[in-house]
Amino acid sequence: MTTTIRHIIDGAETGDATRTLPVYDPATGAQHREVVAASTADVERAIAAAKAAQPAWRASSLIKRADVFFRLRQLLADRTDELAAIVTSEHGKVLSDAAGEVSRGIENVEFAAGLLHHLKGERAEQVSRGIDVHSVKQPVGVVAAITPFNFPVMVPLWMVASAIACGNTVVLKPSEKDPSAAIWLAKAFQEAGLPDGVLNVINGDREAVDALVDSKDVAAISFVGSTPIAEAIYRRASANGKRVQALGGAKNHMVVMPDADIDGAAAAAVSAAYGSAGERCMAVSVLVAVGDIADDLVDGIRSRIEQLRIGPGTDPASEMGPLITREHRDRVASYVAGAAAEGATVVVDGTRKAFDGNGFFIGVSLLDDVRPGMKVYEDEIFGPVLAVVRVASYQEAVDLINANAFGNGTAIFTRDGGTARQFEFDIEVGMVGVNVPIPVPVGAFSFGGWKNSLFGDSHIYGPESIHFYTRSKVVTTHWPDHTPAQVDLGFPSNH
Ligand code: NAD
């Protein structure tokens, strides 16, 4: 019998299975669960629960709030394997990768546990005679968190941990492709002592998202997903008067300079391009080979590809699992199939690799002589396909990256500190790695791209999330000091 995944509203599992969506095990290709798709009325109930819970949560002491995060951290650490297995069963990534995702999510919980420090305001004494000014950070109200399939634990925690720490209540809408992890998280929060209604999970698709984006009771939207949806949500939610951060897709370039450690760069490129089957927003999808090192680099990558072990995420021997759906696998394959006609050289064609069973597996591909204008260069493929662009100089590499519509992450491999420093200065990308292919910061730094990789002005989690999830209030104070009161209709000067 198929398991049905429902919503969590006001602490209770709920949801009529009038409309459901299939959830697959990507390793077998079989539908093993279904998820209830929320109606607008379901979403309104979740928002109402969040709204009702917010005054009491906001009034709870900061220490009591921090306790929830300390307990949650321990739960996540103790039960990482259980949560990782849930991720693998619906996403397909290998168990070690899923456990890595949980550990990144734990960093966001640890950051949230420091909320007493993050929520400190500022104070200036004696800005005028007998007048003091201080500022406080207050919650915005109800926050909607809308998340993608590729990190079903970490990305919800990017948003939910900081939003709740700041005194907000949340309606989380996870991806309909792998929704079980969000339900697990909501139950773990509950076990850690979070009051009912503070975190609600609503499952579904566009209907649920539209209801969140249009609700007058939702004050802020955090979205992570593909660029077209991110942009549409940013426009619609901001037109509705909400604050929005909408993180989109990526096309991350890794530059390899002629002086780099070519062997190390080849290993890094393979790890960053094919890890999690390329379904990471920080995956390297374009390798920019500068000068005459391209042949050696391509050879180094090809030889490593031959050794990659692709199989079910539950098999400890597998280094890469399947893609998320059959449709996505076919879409990725179509880019490889069209690459030669566009003028690229297909060095390794992963679509030719055969797999037993009906899982959504695909082999990894390596394309050389790729140039701007080709579909394999312009589009986010989001699969295990690495494109190599050959350029003559550092400047050509920088111009290529800066002309690209996306600006999520980039990396440079070089032994020259001056070149690395100049790259950091020149490059129009939000996250930069120096001899690090996936430059993902730790929880104490915020995360976000530039250009079509982020709509809105706040990066996610870390310090910028405290800014995003709070409103500042500035208070000017004067206490009676026994000087005679005077009427003065002028605009008071502080001098
Ligand atoms: P997606 O855009 O298809 O879905 C994201 C969310 O939006 C899901 O909850 C989905 O249900 C909802 N959604 C889908 N279509 C919608 C529509 N028409 N209207 C309203 N809501 C809709 O993204 P995905 O395929 O789940 O995730 C992969 C994408 O996410 C990639 O583009 C990847 O680069 C991006 N991503 C970006 C970051 C980042 O930090 N920038 C991180 C992770 C993933």
mmCIF file of C-alpha atoms and ligand atoms in Angstrom, residues 146-151 155 158 173-177 204-206 209-210 223-227 229 233 247-250 280-281 380 382 408 447 453, ligand 1:
data_model
loop_
_atom_site.group_PDB
_atom_site.id
_atom_site.type_symbol
_atom_site.label_atom_id
_atom_site.label_comp_id
_atom_site.label_asym_id
_atom_site.label_seq_id
_atom_site.Cartn_x
_atom_site.Cartn_y
_atom_site.Cartn_z
ATOM 1 C CA ILE A 146 9.284 27.528 -0.374
ATOM 2 C CA THR A 147 12.027 25.022 -1.118
ATOM 3 C CA PRO A 148 13.481 22.948 -4.006
ATOM 4 C CA PHE A 149 13.962 19.197 -4.299
ATOM 5 C CA ASN A 150 17.729 19.090 -4.272
ATOM 6 C CA PHE A 151 18.377 19.761 -0.559
ATOM 7 C CA VAL A 155 17.444 24.403 2.406
ATOM 8 C CA TRP A 158 18.432 27.691 5.879
ATOM 9 C CA LYS A 173 6.145 24.380 1.424
ATOM 10 C CA PRO A 174 8.765 21.760 0.510
ATOM 11 C CA SER A 175 9.269 20.270 -2.934
ATOM 12 C CA GLU A 176 6.509 17.852 -3.876
ATOM 13 C CA LYS A 177 9.201 15.501 -5.228
ATOM 14 C CA GLY A 204 1.687 20.596 -2.808
ATOM 15 C CA ASP A 205 2.527 22.466 -5.949
ATOM 16 C CA ARG A 206 1.755 25.738 -7.649
ATOM 17 C CA VAL A 209 2.652 28.483 -3.600
ATOM 18 C CA ASP A 210 0.214 30.947 -5.158
ATOM 19 C CA PHE A 223 12.199 30.975 -1.965
ATOM 20 C CA VAL A 224 14.899 28.724 -3.400
ATOM 21 C CA GLY A 225 14.436 27.030 -6.774
ATOM 22 C CA SER A 226 14.873 27.564 -10.493
ATOM 23 C CA THR A 227 15.354 31.025 -11.977
ATOM 24 C CA ILE A 229 10.008 30.485 -10.772
ATOM 25 C CA ILE A 233 7.621 34.728 -7.234
ATOM 26 C CA LEU A 247 17.291 32.359 -4.939
ATOM 27 C CA GLY A 248 17.439 30.931 -8.452
ATOM 28 C CA GLY A 249 19.487 28.653 -10.661
ATOM 29 C CA ALA A 250 23.139 28.644 -11.576
ATOM 30 C CA ARG A 280 23.501 21.070 -6.675
ATOM 31 C CA CYS A 281 23.078 24.798 -7.167
ATOM 32 C CA GLU A 380 21.198 25.232 -16.397
ATOM 33 C CA PHE A 382 21.232 20.395 -13.484
ATOM 34 C CA ASN A 408 25.777 32.000 -8.069
ATOM 35 C CA PHE A 447 24.751 32.461 1.128
ATOM 36 C CA SER A 453 20.736 33.615 -9.251
HETATM 37 P P1 NAD B 1 11.636 24.482 -8.936
HETATM 38 O O1 NAD B 1 11.771 25.922 -9.259
HETATM 39 O O2 NAD B 1 11.007 23.582 -9.939
HETATM 40 O O3 NAD B 1 10.779 24.291 -7.584
HETATM 41 C C1 NAD B 1 11.076 25.013 -6.409
HETATM 42 C C2 NAD B 1 9.791 25.183 -5.606
HETATM 43 O O4 NAD B 1 8.865 25.950 -6.363
HETATM 44 C C3 NAD B 1 9.109 23.860 -5.264
HETATM 45 O O5 NAD B 1 8.596 23.928 -3.953
HETATM 46 C C4 NAD B 1 7.985 23.789 -6.300
HETATM 47 O O6 NAD B 1 6.855 23.085 -5.827
HETATM 48 C C5 NAD B 1 7.643 25.239 -6.533
HETATM 49 N N1 NAD B 1 7.155 25.490 -7.898
HETATM 50 C C6 NAD B 1 7.485 24.811 -9.033
HETATM 51 N N2 NAD B 1 6.858 25.338 -10.092
HETATM 52 C C7 NAD B 1 6.113 26.368 -9.629
HETATM 53 C C8 NAD B 1 5.241 27.324 -10.253
HETATM 54 N N3 NAD B 1 5.011 27.300 -11.558
HETATM 55 N N4 NAD B 1 4.666 28.251 -9.481
HETATM 56 C C9 NAD B 1 4.891 28.286 -8.162
HETATM 57 N N5 NAD B 1 5.711 27.415 -7.514
HETATM 58 C C10 NAD B 1 6.318 26.476 -8.235
HETATM 59 O O7 NAD B 1 13.103 23.966 -8.540
HETATM 60 P P2 NAD B 1 13.566 22.474 -8.287
HETATM 61 O O8 NAD B 1 13.627 21.753 -9.579
HETATM 62 O O9 NAD B 1 12.822 21.880 -7.158
HETATM 63 O O10 NAD B 1 15.060 22.731 -7.734
HETATM 64 C C11 NAD B 1 16.174 22.881 -8.578
HETATM 65 C C12 NAD B 1 16.481 24.335 -8.843
HETATM 66 O O11 NAD B 1 16.729 25.011 -7.619
HETATM 67 C C13 NAD B 1 17.735 24.530 -9.677
HETATM 68 O O12 NAD B 1 17.498 25.547 -10.603
HETATM 69 C C14 NAD B 1 18.785 24.944 -8.658
HETATM 70 O O13 NAD B 1 19.854 25.700 -9.179
HETATM 71 C C15 NAD B 1 17.956 25.751 -7.725
HETATM 72 N N6 NAD B 1 18.594 25.883 -6.419
HETATM 73 C C16 NAD B 1 19.170 27.072 -6.123
HETATM 74 C C17 NAD B 1 19.813 27.237 -4.921
HETATM 75 C C18 NAD B 1 20.468 28.541 -4.568
HETATM 76 O O14 NAD B 1 20.941 28.677 -3.459
HETATM 77 N N7 NAD B 1 20.515 29.511 -5.464
HETATM 78 C C19 NAD B 1 19.866 26.164 -4.004
HETATM 79 C C20 NAD B 1 19.248 24.967 -4.345
HETATM 80 C C21 NAD B 1 18.613 24.835 -5.562
#
